[in-house]
C-alpha positions in Angstrom: -6.1 8.2 -26.5 -9.3 9.7 -27.9 -9.6 13.2 -29.2 -9.5 16.0 -26.5 -8.3 13.4 -23.9 -11.8 12.0 -23.7 -11.5 8.3 -23.2 -15.1 7.4 -23.8 -18.6 8.8 -23.2 -22.1 7.3 -22.7 -25.7 8.2 -22.6 -27.2 5.9 -20.0 -30.6 4.6 -20.9 -31.9 3.6 -17.5 -31.8 -0.1 -18.2 -28.2 -1.0 -17.5 -26.8 0.0 -20.9 -26.7 3.0 -23.2 -25.2 4.5 -26.3 -21.6 5.6 -26.9 -21.4 9.3 -27.7 -19.2 10.7 -30.5 -16.8 13.4 -29.4 -18.6 16.2 -31.2 -21.8 15.5 -29.3 -20.4 15.1 -25.8 -20.7 18.7 -24.6 -24.3 18.9 -25.8 -25.3 15.5 -24.2 -23.9 16.3 -20.8 -26.0 19.6 -20.8 -29.2 17.7 -21.7 -31.8 16.4 -19.3 -30.9 12.7 -19.8 -28.1 11.0 -17.9 -24.7 11.2 -19.7 -21.3 10.1 -18.6 -17.9 11.3 -19.9 -14.6 9.9 -18.8 -11.5 12.1 -19.3 -7.8 11.6 -18.9 -6.4 15.0 -18.0 -2.8 14.2 -18.7 -3.6 15.4 -22.2 -3.5 19.3 -22.3 -6.4 19.3 -24.7 -8.5 17.6 -22.1 -7.9 20.4 -19.6 -8.8 22.9 -22.3 -12.0 21.0 -23.2 -13.1 20.9 -19.5 -12.5 24.7 -19.2 -14.4 25.4 -22.4 -17.3 23.0 -22.3 -18.1 22.6 -18.6 -17.7 26.3 -17.8 -21.1 26.3 -16.0 -19.7 24.4 -13.0 -18.3 26.4 -10.1 -14.7 27.4 -10.3 -13.9 25.5 -7.2 -15.3 22.3 -8.8 -13.3 22.8 -12.0 -10.1 23.4 -10.1 -10.7 20.2 -8.0 -11.3 18.2 -11.2 -8.0 19.4 -12.7 -5.9 19.4 -9.5 -2.5 17.7 -9.8 -2.3 16.7 -6.1 -5.5 15.2 -4.7 -6.7 13.7 -1.4 -10.0 11.9 -0.8 -12.7 14.5 -0.2 -16.4 15.4 -0.7 -18.1 18.7 -1.7 -21.8 19.3 -2.0 -22.8 21.9 -4.6 -26.4 22.6 -5.5 -27.9 19.4 -6.9 -24.6 17.6 -7.4 -21.4 16.7 -5.6 -17.7 16.5 -6.2 -16.0 13.3 -5.0 -12.3 12.5 -5.0 -11.4 8.9 -4.4 -8.4 6.7 -4.6 -8.1 3.2 -6.1 -5.5 0.5 -6.2 -2.9 1.0 -8.9 -3.4 -2.0 -11.2 -1.3 -0.6 -14.0 1.7 -2.7 -15.3 5.0 -2.3 -13.4 3.3 -0.1 -10.8 3.0 -0.6 -7.0 -0.6 -1.3 -5.9 -0.2 1.0 -2.9 0.7 3.9 -5.2 -3.0 4.6 -5.3 -4.5 6.3 -8.4 -6.8 9.3 -8.1 -10.3 9.5 -9.5 -12.1 12.8 -9.5 -15.9 12.8 -10.1 -18.6 15.4 -10.6 -22.0 13.8 -10.5 -25.6 15.1 -10.4 -28.9 13.8 -11.5 -28.2 14.0 -15.2 -24.4 14.2 -15.8 -21.4 12.3 -14.6 -17.9 13.6 -15.3 -15.0 11.4 -14.2 -11.3 12.5 -14.5 -8.2 10.4 -14.2 -4.5 11.0 -14.7 -3.4 7.4 -14.5 -5.6 4.5 -15.6 -8.3 3.5 -13.0 -9.5 -0.1 -13.5 -12.8 0.5 -11.8 -13.8 2.9 -14.6 -13.1 0.2 -17.1 -15.2 -2.2 -15.1 -18.2 0.0 -15.4 -17.6 0.7 -19.1 -17.5 -3.1 -19.6 -20.7 -3.6 -17.7 -22.5 -1.0 -19.8 -21.3 -2.9 -22.9 -22.8 -6.1 -21.3 -26.0 -4.3 -20.4 -25.5 -4.8 -16.7 -24.3 -1.3 -15.9 -25.8 1.4 -13.8 -29.4 2.6 -14.5 -29.1 6.0 -12.8 -26.6 8.4 -11.1 -27.1 6.9 -7.7 -26.5 3.3 -8.9 -23.4 4.6 -10.8 -22.0 5.8 -7.4 -22.8 2.5 -5.6 -21.3 0.5 -8.4 -18.2 2.6 -8.7 -17.4 2.6 -4.9 -18.2 -1.1 -4.8 -15.7 -2.0 -7.5 -13.2 0.4 -6.1 -13.3 -1.2 -2.6 -13.3 -4.7 -4.1 -10.0 -4.0 -5.8 -8.6 -2.5 -2.6 -9.8 -5.5 -0.6 -8.1 -7.9 -3.0 -4.8 -6.0 -2.7 -5.1 -6.1 1.1 -5.7 -9.9 1.0 -2.5 -10.2 -1.0 -0.6 -8.2 1.7 -2.0 -10.5 4.5 -0.9 -13.6 2.4 2.6 -12.1 2.0 2.8 -11.5 5.8 1.5 -15.1 6.5 4.3 -16.4 4.2 6.9 -14.4 6.1 5.7 -15.6 9.4 5.8 -19.2 8.3 9.3 -18.7 6.9 10.4 -17.1 10.1 9.4 -20.3 12.0 11.0 -22.7 9.6 14.1 -20.8 8.4 14.6 -17.4 10.1 17.8 -16.7 8.1 15.6 -16.6 4.9 13.6 -13.7 6.2 14.9 -10.2 5.6 14.0 -7.2 7.8 13.9 -5.2 4.6 10.9 -7.4 3.3 9.0 -6.9 6.6 9.6 -3.1 6.5 8.5 -2.9 2.9 5.3 -4.7 3.8 4.6 -2.4 6.7 5.2 0.7 4.5 2.7 -0.6 2.0 0.1 -1.0 4.7 0.8 2.5 6.0 0.4 3.9 2.5 -2.9 2.1 2.0 -4.1 3.4 5.3 -3.2 7.0 4.4 -5.6 7.0 1.5 -8.3 4.6 2.7 -9.0 6.2 6.0 -10.3 9.6 4.5 -12.5 7.7 2.1 -14.5 6.5 5.1 -15.6 10.1 5.6 -16.5 10.4 1.9 -18.7 7.3 2.1 -20.4 8.5 5.3 -21.3 11.8 3.5 -22.9 9.7 0.7 -24.7 7.6 3.2 -26.2 10.8 4.8 -26.7 12.8 1.6 -29.9 14.7 1.1 -29.6 14.5 -2.7 -33.0 13.5 -4.2 -31.3 11.3 -6.8 -29.8 9.1 -4.1 -32.7 6.9 -3.0 -32.8 5.1 0.4 -31.8 1.7 -1.2 -28.5 3.3 -2.4 -27.9 4.9 1.0 -28.2 1.4 2.5 -25.6 0.2 0.1 -23.3 3.1 1.1 -23.8 2.0 4.7 -22.5 -1.5 3.7 -19.6 0.2 2.0 -18.9 2.3 5.1 -18.7 -0.9 7.2 -16.4 -2.5 4.6 -14.1 0.5 4.7 -14.0 0.4 8.5 -13.1 -3.3 8.3 -10.3 -2.6 5.9 -8.9 0.1 8.1 -9.0 -2.3 11.1 -7.4 -4.9 9.0 -4.6 -2.6 8.0 -4.0 -1.6 11.6 -3.9 -5.3 12.5 -1.5 -6.0 9.6 0.8 -3.2 10.7 0.9 -4.6 14.3 1.6 -8.1 13.0 4.4 -6.8 10.8 5.9 -4.9 13.7 5.8 -8.1 15.8 7.5 -10.1 13.0 10.1 -7.3 12.7 10.8 -7.3 16.5 11.0 -11.1 16.6 13.5 -11.0 13.6 15.5 -8.3 15.4 15.6 -10.4 18.6 16.8 -13.5 16.7 19.5 -11.4 15.0 20.6 -9.9 18.3 20.6 -13.3 19.9 22.8 -14.8 17.2 25.1 -11.8 17.4 25.4 -12.1 21.1 26.0 -15.8 20.9 28.9 -15.3 18.4 30.4 -12.5 20.6 30.1 -14.7 23.7 31.9 -17.6 21.8 34.6 -15.2 20.6 35.1 -13.8 24.1 35.5 -17.4 25.5 38.1 -18.2 22.8 39.9 -15.0 23.6 39.9 -15.8 27.3 41.4 -19.2 26.7 44.2 -17.9 24.5 45.1 -14.9 26.6 47.3 -16.7 29.1 48.8 -18.8 26.3 49.6 -15.6 24.4 51.2 -14.2 27.6 53.4 -17.3 28.0 54.5 -17.4 24.4 55.2 -13.6 24.4 57.2 -13.9 27.7 59.4 -16.7 26.4 59.8 -15.0 23.0 61.5 -11.9 24.4 64.9 -11.3 22.8 66.9 -11.1 26.1 69.7 -13.1 27.6 69.3 -16.1 29.9 65.7 -17.0 28.9 64.9 -20.2 31.0 65.3 -23.3 28.8 66.9 -21.4 26.0 69.7 -24.1 25.8 67.6 -27.1 26.9 67.1 -29.5 23.9 63.5 -30.5 24.9 62.3 -27.1 26.3 60.1 -26.3 23.3 58.3 -29.6 23.5 57.7 -29.2 27.2 56.4 -25.6 26.7 54.2 -26.7 23.8 52.7 -29.6 25.8 52.2 -27.3 28.8 50.4 -24.6 26.9 48.2 -27.2 25.2 47.4 -28.8 28.5 46.6 -25.4 30.0 44.3 -24.6 27.1 42.4 -27.9 27.5 42.2 -27.3 31.3 40.7 -23.8 30.8 38.2 -25.1 28.2 37.2 -27.9 30.5 36.6 -25.5 33.4 34.5 -23.2 31.2 32.5 -26.2 30.0 32.0 -27.4 33.6 30.8 -23.9 34.6 28.5 -24.0 31.5 30.0 -20.9 30.1 30.1 -22.6 26.7 
C-alpha cells in the first residue's frame, strides 16, 4: 500500500486522462481549483490521520462519514459538494460477492475523495480508464462512470445468481435427489443480502438525478435516470429471484414429504401384514403345558405353511384394495 494509505491520486485534465500526483503534493492539489482525485484505503491508521489533518476544511459530519466503520448507502448535500456512500459487489479473492464492499465518496466541482476499507473493483476500472485516456473529464462524468461500473458488476453477479437457480430448477426436474434444500436456502439468502444494500442505492441515484449542483449538467442527470431505472430493474429481478427460490424450496419440501409419507405407508402396510403372524407365533410360542400340536410331528410345517398363506392372502387383499 502507498504511503499514508493513499492508493493513488490523479489530477484530471478534462480530456479523459490526467497526471498521477506524488504523495507530497496530494493535499495541495485537492485544495487547488483544478479537478483532483485521491483514493484512500482507511484500513491503514496513517490514512485516517492524513484525512483528519489534510482535509480538515470539510464538515465534521462529512469526515466522520468518510471514516465510519459501519456504513449504509446514503446521500448528503453540503454546500457545493455531496457525500455518497455506495456498495459494490465483493470481487476480492475468496470472498462472497453478496458481502458487498463499501465505497465512501466526497465530490464537488474540483475535488474527489474516495475511501475504501476493502478493495473496490470499480475504482480500479476508473483508474485503468484514466491510464487509457478514456476516463472521466469532469466531476459529473466521474459520478456517472463510477455508478455505471458499480451497477454493471452488480448486474453480472445477479445474472450468475439467476443462472445458478436455473441450474437447480433443471436438476430438480431431472434428478430431485441431487438438489439440496441447503443450496436453495443459500441462494435465497444471497438474493436477500443483495436486496438489503441495492434498494437504498435507488434513493441515492434519485438524489443525483434531481440534484441542483451546477457541476452536474442535464446530460449526466439523464444518465442517472437510466441508472435509476436499472436499479429498479435489479430490485424487481431480486424479488423475482427470491420468489422463484421459494417455489423451488417448497417443491423440494413437497417431494421430500411425499417420499417420506410413501415410505411410512409402505412400512405401515408391512407391519399390518406381519401383526397377525406375530400374534400366532407369539401365542404358539408360550411356555405352558398342552400347547396344541406340541407333540404332533408335522405341526410346525402346517403352522409355517398356514402363516405364509395368511401373509400372501393379506398382501393380495391389500393389493386388490390398491393400498399398495
